[in-house]
XYZ file of C-alpha atoms in Angstrom:
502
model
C 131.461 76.238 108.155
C 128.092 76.397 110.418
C 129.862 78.417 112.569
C 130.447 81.358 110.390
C 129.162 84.220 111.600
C 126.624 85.723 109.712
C 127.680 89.465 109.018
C 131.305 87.802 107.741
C 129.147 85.980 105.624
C 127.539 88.916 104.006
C 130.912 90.634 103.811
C 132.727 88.113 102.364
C 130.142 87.361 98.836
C 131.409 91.009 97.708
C 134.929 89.494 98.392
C 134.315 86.527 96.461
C 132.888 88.061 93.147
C 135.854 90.802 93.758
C 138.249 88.342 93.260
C 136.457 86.046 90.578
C 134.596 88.727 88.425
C 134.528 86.670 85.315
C 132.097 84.449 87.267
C 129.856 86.968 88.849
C 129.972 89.399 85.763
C 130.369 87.510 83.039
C 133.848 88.670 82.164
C 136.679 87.131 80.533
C 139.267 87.507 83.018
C 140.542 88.040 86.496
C 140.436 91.334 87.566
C 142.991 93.296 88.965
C 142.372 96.175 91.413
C 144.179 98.771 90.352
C 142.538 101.826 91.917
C 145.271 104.323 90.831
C 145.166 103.392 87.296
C 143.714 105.857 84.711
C 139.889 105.953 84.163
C 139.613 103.773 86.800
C 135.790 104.626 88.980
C 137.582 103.349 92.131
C 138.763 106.354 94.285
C 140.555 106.215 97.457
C 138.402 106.904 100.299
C 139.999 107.450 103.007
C 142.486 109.976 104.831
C 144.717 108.159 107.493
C 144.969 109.773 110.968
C 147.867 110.440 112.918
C 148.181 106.449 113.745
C 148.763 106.122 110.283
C 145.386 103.881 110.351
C 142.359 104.614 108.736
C 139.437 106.297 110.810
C 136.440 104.327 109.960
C 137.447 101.207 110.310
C 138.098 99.767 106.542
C 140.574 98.407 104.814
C 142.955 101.212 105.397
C 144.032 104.038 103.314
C 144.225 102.888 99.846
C 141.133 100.552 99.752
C 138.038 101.299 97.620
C 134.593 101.652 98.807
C 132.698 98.127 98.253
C 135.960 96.130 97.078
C 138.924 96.543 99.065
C 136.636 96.977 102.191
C 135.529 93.483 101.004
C 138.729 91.983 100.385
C 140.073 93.098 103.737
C 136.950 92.188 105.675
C 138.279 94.988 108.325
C 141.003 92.542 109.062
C 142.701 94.313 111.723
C 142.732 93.055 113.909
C 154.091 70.727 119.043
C 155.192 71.354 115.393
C 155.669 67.538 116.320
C 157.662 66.313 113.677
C 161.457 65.371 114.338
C 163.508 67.638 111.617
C 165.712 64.457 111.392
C 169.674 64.660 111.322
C 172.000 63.803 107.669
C 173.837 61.018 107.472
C 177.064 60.028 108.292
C 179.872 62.112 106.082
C 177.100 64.531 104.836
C 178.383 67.461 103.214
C 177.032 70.928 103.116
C 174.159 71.094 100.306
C 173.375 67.401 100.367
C 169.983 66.180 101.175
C 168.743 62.852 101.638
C 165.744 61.009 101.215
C 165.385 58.532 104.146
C 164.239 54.873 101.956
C 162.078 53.690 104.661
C 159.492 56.307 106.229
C 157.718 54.036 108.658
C 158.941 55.578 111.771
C 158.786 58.659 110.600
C 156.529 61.610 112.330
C 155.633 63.837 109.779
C 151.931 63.580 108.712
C 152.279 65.275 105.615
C 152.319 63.982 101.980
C 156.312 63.348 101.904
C 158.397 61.708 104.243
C 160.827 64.150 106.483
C 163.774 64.982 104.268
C 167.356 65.480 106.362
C 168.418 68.454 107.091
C 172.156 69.738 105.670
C 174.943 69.678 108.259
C 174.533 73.031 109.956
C 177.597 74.859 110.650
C 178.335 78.442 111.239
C 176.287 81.077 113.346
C 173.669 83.517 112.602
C 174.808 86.663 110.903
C 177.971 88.075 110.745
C 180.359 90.852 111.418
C 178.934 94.976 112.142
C 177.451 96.688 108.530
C 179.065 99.844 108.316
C 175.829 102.726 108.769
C 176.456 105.301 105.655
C 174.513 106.224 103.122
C 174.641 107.121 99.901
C 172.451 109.735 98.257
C 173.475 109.876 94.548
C 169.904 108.156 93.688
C 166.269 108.675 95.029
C 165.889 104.997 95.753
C 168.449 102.544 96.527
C 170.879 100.889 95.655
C 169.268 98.566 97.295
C 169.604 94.404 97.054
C 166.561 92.535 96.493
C 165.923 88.441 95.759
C 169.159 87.782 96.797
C 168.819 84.336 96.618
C 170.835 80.692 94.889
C 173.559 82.186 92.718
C 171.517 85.722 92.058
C 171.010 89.295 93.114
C 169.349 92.123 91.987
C 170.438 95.719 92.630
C 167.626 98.409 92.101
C 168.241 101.858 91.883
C 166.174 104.847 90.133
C 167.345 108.418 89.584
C 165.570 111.212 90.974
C 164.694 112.088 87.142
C 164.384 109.112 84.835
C 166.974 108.330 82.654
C 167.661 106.904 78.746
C 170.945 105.453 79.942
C 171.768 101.653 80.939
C 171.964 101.150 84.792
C 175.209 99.809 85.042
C 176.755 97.239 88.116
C 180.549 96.843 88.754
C 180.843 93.838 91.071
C 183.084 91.161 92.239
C 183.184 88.517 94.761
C 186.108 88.079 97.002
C 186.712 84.759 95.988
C 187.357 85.671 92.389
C 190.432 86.317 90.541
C 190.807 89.270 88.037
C 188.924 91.978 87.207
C 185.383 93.100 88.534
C 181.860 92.083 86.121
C 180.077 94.822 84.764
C 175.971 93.744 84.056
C 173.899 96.478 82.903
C 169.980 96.943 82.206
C 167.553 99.506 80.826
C 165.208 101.287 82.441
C 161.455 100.254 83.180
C 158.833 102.831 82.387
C 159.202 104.362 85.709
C 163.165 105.100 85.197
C 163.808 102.343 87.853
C 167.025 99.683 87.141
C 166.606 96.261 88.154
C 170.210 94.778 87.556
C 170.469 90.841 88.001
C 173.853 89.640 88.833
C 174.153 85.718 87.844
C 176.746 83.022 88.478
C 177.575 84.539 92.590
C 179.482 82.019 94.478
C 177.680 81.001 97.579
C 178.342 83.051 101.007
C 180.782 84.686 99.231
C 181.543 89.197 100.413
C 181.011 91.032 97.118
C 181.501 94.393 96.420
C 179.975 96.312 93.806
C 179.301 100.174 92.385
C 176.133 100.853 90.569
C 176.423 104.047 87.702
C 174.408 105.493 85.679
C 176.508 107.429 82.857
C 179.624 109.506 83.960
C 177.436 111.824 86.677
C 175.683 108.943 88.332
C 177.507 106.659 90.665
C 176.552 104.792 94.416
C 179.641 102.953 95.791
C 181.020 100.882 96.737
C 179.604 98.882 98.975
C 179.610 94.921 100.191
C 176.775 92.407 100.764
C 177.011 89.051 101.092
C 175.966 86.288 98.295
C 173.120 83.527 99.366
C 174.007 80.751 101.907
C 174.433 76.993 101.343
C 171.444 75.236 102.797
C 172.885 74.264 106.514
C 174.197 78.132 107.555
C 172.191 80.093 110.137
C 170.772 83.270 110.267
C 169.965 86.137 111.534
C 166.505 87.866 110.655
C 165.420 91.585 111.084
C 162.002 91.147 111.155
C 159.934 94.738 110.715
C 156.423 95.670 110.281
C 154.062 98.519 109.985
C 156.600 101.040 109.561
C 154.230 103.332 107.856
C 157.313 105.804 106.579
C 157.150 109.004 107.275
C 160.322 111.348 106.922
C 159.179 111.956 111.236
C 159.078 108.649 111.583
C 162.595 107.866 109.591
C 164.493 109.678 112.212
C 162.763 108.943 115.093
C 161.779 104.814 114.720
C 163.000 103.594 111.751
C 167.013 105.543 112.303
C 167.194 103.467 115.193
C 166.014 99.775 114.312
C 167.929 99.843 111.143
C 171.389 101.135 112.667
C 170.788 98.825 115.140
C 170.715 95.920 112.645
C 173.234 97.214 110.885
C 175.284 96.964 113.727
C 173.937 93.340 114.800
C 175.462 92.346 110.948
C 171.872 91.024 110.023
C 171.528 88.566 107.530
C 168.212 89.690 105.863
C 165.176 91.995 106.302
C 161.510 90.782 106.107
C 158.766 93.631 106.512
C 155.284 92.330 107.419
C 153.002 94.718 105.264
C 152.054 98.520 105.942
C 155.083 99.953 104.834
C 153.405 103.248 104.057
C 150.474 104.332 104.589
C 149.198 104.793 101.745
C 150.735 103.483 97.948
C 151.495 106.700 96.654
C 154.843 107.121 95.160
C 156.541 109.696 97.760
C 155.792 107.638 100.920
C 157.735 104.549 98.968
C 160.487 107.480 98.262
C 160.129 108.269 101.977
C 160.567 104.392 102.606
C 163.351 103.620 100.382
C 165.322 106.625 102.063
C 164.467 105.328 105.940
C 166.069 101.688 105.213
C 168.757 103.213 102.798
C 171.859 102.058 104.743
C 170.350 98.628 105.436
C 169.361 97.743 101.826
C 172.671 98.862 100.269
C 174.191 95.201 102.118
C 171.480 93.000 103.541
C 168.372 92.179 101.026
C 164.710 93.133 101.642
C 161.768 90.179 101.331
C 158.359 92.546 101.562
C 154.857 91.356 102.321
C 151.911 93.268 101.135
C 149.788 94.510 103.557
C 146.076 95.945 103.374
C 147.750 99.443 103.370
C 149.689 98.695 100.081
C 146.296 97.590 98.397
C 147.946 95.796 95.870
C 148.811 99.189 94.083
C 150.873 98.588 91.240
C 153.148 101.326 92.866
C 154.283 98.367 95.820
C 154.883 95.395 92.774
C 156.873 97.522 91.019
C 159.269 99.187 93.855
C 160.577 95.827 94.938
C 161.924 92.617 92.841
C 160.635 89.571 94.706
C 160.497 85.875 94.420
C 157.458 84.481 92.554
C 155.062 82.023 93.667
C 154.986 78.882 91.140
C 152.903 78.919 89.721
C 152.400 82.439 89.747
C 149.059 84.586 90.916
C 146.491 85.357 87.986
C 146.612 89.191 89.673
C 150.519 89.252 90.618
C 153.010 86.229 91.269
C 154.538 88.635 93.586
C 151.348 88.881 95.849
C 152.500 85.273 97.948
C 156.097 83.111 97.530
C 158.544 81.390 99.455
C 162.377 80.972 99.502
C 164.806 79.326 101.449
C 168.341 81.213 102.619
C 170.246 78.732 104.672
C 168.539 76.568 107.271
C 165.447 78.476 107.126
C 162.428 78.184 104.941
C 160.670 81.218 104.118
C 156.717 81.590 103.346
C 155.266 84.831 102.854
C 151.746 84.641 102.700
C 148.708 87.554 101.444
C 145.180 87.399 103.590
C 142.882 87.038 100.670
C 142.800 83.537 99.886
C 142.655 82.470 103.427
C 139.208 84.590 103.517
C 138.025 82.916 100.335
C 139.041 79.582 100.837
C 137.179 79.880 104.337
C 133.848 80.922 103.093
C 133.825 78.790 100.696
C 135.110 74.912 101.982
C 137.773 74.524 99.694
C 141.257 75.377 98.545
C 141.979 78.834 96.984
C 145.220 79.910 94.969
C 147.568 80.742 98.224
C 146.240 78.340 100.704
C 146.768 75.490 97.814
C 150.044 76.787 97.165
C 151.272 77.124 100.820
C 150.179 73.359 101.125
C 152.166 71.941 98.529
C 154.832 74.036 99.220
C 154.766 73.374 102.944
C 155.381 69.118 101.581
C 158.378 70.970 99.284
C 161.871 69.459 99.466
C 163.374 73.351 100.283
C 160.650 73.365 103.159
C 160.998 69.526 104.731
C 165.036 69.956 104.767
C 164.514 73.202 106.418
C 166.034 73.274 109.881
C 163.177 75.914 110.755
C 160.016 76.724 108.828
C 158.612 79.998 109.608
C 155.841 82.302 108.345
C 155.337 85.815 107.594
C 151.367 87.111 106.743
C 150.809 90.734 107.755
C 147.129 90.348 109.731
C 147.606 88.131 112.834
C 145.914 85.065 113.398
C 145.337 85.922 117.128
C 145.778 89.518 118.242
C 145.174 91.137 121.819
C 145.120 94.962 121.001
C 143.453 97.324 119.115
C 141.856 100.436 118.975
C 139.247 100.695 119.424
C 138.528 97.349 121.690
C 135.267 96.938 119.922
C 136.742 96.178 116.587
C 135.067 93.398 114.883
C 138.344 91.571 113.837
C 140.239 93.178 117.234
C 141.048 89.683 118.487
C 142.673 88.538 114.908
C 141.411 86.942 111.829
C 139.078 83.940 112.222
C 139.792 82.726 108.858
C 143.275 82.284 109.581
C 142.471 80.288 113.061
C 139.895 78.405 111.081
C 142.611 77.721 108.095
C 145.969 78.405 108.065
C 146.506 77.710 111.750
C 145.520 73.782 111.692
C 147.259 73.715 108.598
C 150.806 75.058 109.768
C 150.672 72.943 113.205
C 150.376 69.948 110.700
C 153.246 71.112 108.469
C 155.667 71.733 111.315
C 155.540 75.173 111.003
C 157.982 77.012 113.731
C 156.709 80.340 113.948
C 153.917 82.606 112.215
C 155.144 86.742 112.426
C 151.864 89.222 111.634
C 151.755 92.564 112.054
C 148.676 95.208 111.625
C 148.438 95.773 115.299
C 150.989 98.346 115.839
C 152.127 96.448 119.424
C 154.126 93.613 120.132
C 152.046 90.673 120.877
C 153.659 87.039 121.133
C 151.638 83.623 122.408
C 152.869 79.730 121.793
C 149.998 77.524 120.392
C 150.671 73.633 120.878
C 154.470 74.402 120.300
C 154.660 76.943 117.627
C 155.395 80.566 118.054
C 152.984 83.187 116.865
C 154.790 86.996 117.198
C 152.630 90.104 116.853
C 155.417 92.673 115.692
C 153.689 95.664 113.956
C 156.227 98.744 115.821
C 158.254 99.880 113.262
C 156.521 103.281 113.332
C 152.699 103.968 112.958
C 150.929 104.848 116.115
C 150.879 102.382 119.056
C 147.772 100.296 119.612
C 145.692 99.666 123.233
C 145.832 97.127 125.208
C 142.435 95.300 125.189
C 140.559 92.643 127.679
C 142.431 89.164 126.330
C 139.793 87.214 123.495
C 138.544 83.864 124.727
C 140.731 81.317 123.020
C 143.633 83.696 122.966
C 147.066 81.645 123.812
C 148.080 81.437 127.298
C 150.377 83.133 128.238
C 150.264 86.453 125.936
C 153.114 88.346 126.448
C 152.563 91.563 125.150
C 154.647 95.604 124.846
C 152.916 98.936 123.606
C 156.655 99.704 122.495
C 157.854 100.650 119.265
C 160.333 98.033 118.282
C 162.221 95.454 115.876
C 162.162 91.285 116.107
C 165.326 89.573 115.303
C 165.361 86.204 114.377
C 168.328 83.933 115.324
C 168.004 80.547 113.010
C 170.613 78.581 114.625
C 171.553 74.822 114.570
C 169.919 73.868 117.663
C 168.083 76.465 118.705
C 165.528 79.719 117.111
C 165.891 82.563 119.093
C 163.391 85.089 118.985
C 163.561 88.839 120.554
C 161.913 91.784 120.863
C 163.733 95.105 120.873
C 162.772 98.621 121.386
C 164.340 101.413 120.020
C 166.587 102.909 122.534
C 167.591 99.148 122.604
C 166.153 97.551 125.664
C 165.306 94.097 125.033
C 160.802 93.451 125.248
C 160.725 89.647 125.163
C 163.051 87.095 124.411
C 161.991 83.179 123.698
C 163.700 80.374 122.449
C 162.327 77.083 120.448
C 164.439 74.141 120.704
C 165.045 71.516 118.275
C 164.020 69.098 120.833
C 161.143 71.172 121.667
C 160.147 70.058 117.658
């Protein structure tokens, strides 16, 4: 810590006592920053250009003068272990726990757990591209994960009805399930469908009363643990109804038609956490999130409103946040393992020499069973580690977070980590550090950033596109294949890791 710099010092105490007010103020509990909520003295401060970033260099639309500006800290700016191979006459789903871990590479807490038997390829057959506009948002799949989904969907007015799912896996006999659920206090329905078969098609209809009714459509149930996949990878998409037929259209037809096996955004999905940009953003991925499910990370534009936690149903970090269980989790669909990660901690647990809330978390989850079977392990935190462009140049965090060099980097290089995905620059940056991958990709729609002279440090070579653009993530048996694509479809960059490589 004697290298800190001194100004991130003095920004980072207002952080600290933001985040643990019941120490500095005497209070009883956490607090949570809720600057939209009524009576609240925290105001938003701040008008986003036509970048869709903020002008004065803060935390971003969204972010309250002295506390989010804090918490944000103007934050713009060889995995060597073997993964190990299953035994003889393993069977999809099985794991198992090698008895004697002497030769064994992994430097973590727990031995290296064998992979499942992979089998299959990444994605699957063309999504049909329609739309259905009976509701204002959705349906749309969410934490489709082990034997579960859940469909959301909320009329344009809300509603005293049950929200009502018709579904039915093809592998089932007679007729289709019908689950229902009430509406939250927003008129939003969050319908959980239990028992799915895994990797099963299923087709469902989601109604509200005799008027009301999306459908049908077909997504496909969770994996077993050995199948690949294929990622759409998006961030910054700061959704605009401009920017919905001009960026977004494309990248999400284009995954549609690539049969995509989920979505994961990297933070700034609006611009600012009002209600109608979410609308806006619901409506630009509507085709994609009536099949393939959405995994979000919040990003310093979403401020933690409680606008973003309650759009989306997510996976829950366990145990969960004090503020939001929501904020940081992980999951694992197939032979991938899934972290998605919030800055905060990171900045916390840097300042002050010890373990905060996420970065504890991501540790014992990174020694997990669902992580160490994992074919791949990759990351997803929306401010990059190690970024090349900016605007302006001068930006004190232009060349990436420090925190996250100084923590989670050494860290995820221990754990085996494959790949780290930011976003926040709105340019496609991608660099290797001592074998693992770590892609800028913040193009899905706010305004492109500059390129800047390369930071000192900065991994060599930095390949780097002022394009706007999706990633897409092929998780196969042998091989992750990463690529960059713009949106009239020309292919930016294209890498591949190798399990040998590992």
């Amino acid at each position: 810590m004697t290298s800190m710099n001194t100004s991130r010092i003095l920004r980072l105490v207002p952080t600290f006592c933001a985040l643990t007010v019941w120490a500095c103020s005497g209070t009883s509990g956490p607090a949570v920053l809720d600057p939209g909520s009524p009576g609240s003295d925290l105001s938003w401060t701040d008008e986003p250009d036509s970048t869709g970033k903020d002008p004065d260099g803060d935390a971003g639309p969204g972010a309250p003068d002295g506390v989010m500006d804090a918490v944000a800290l103007d934050a713009r700016g060889d995995p060597g272990g073997d993964l190990g191979v299953p035994g003889e006459g393993t069977a999809p789903g099985d794991i198992e726990v090698p008895t004697d871990d002497a030769d064994t590479p992994h430097q973590g807490a727990l031995p290296d757990i064998a992979t499942p038997l992979c089998e299959g390829a990444p994605g699957g057959p063309p999504w049909p591209d329609d739309a259905d506009p009976t509701f204002l948002r959705g349906p749309a799949l969410q934490d489709v994960r082990d034997d579960h989904a859940v469909v959301v969907f909320r009329p344009a007015l809300p509603l005293a009805d049950p929200g009502c799912v018709e579904w039915s896996p093809s592998s089932w006999d007679g007729p289709p399930v019908t689950t229902c659920a009430d509406p939250d206090e927003r008129g939003q329905y969050e319908v959980r469908l239990e028992g799915l078969p895994p990797d099963d098609l299923v087709t469902y209809i989601a109604f509200v009363g005799p008027d009301l009714r999306a459908g049908p459509f077909t997504f496909r149930s969770a994996p077993p643990p050995g199948r690949p996949q294929r990622i759409l990878v998006l961030s910054d998409i700061h959704a605009t109804p401009e920017r919905n037929e001009t960026i977004l259209g494309p990248l999400v037809r284009a995954a549609l038609f690539e049969g995509v096996d989920f979505l994961v955004t990297v933070g700034d999905s609006v611009s600012q956490p009002e209600e109608a940009q979410f609308d806006t953003l619901f409506e630009g991925l509507r085709p994609l999130l009536h099949r393939v499910p959405a995994f979000m990370t919040l990003g310093n534009h979403e401020a933690r409103s409680p606008n973003y936690f309650a759009a989306f149903v997510l996976p829950e970090a366990d145990p969960p946040d004090p503020l939001s269980g929501e904020m940081y989790y992980d999951f694992r669909r197939g032979n991938v393992w899934i972290g998605v990660l919030e800055i905060t901690d990171f900045l916390v647990s840097w300042f002050a020499g010890m373990d905060f809330g996420a970065v504890a978390w991501l540790r014992a989850r990174l020694d997990s069973p669902e992580a160490r079977s994992a074919r791949w392990r990759l990351l997803f935190i929306h401010e990059p580690p190690w970024n090349k462009d900016w605007a302006p140049c001068e930006s004190d965090a232009a060349d990436g977070e420090e925190a996250l060099r100084a923590v989670l980097l050494p860290l995820a290089l221990h754990q085996d980590v494959h790949a780290i995905f930011s976003g926040h620059a709105h340019t496609y940056g991608r660099g290797v550090l001592e074998g693992m991958a770590l892609v800028v990709c913040g193009g899905a729609g706010g305004g492109l950033d500059l390129s800047c002279p390369a930071p000192e440090g900065l991994p060599q070579p930095w390949i780097e596109a002022h394009v706007h653009h999706r990633v897409v993530v092929e998780a196969g048996c042998d091989t992750l294949a990463i690529r960059a694509v713009d949106v009239d479809g020309a292919e930016v960059d294209r890498f591949e890791i190798g399990i040998d490589d590992t």
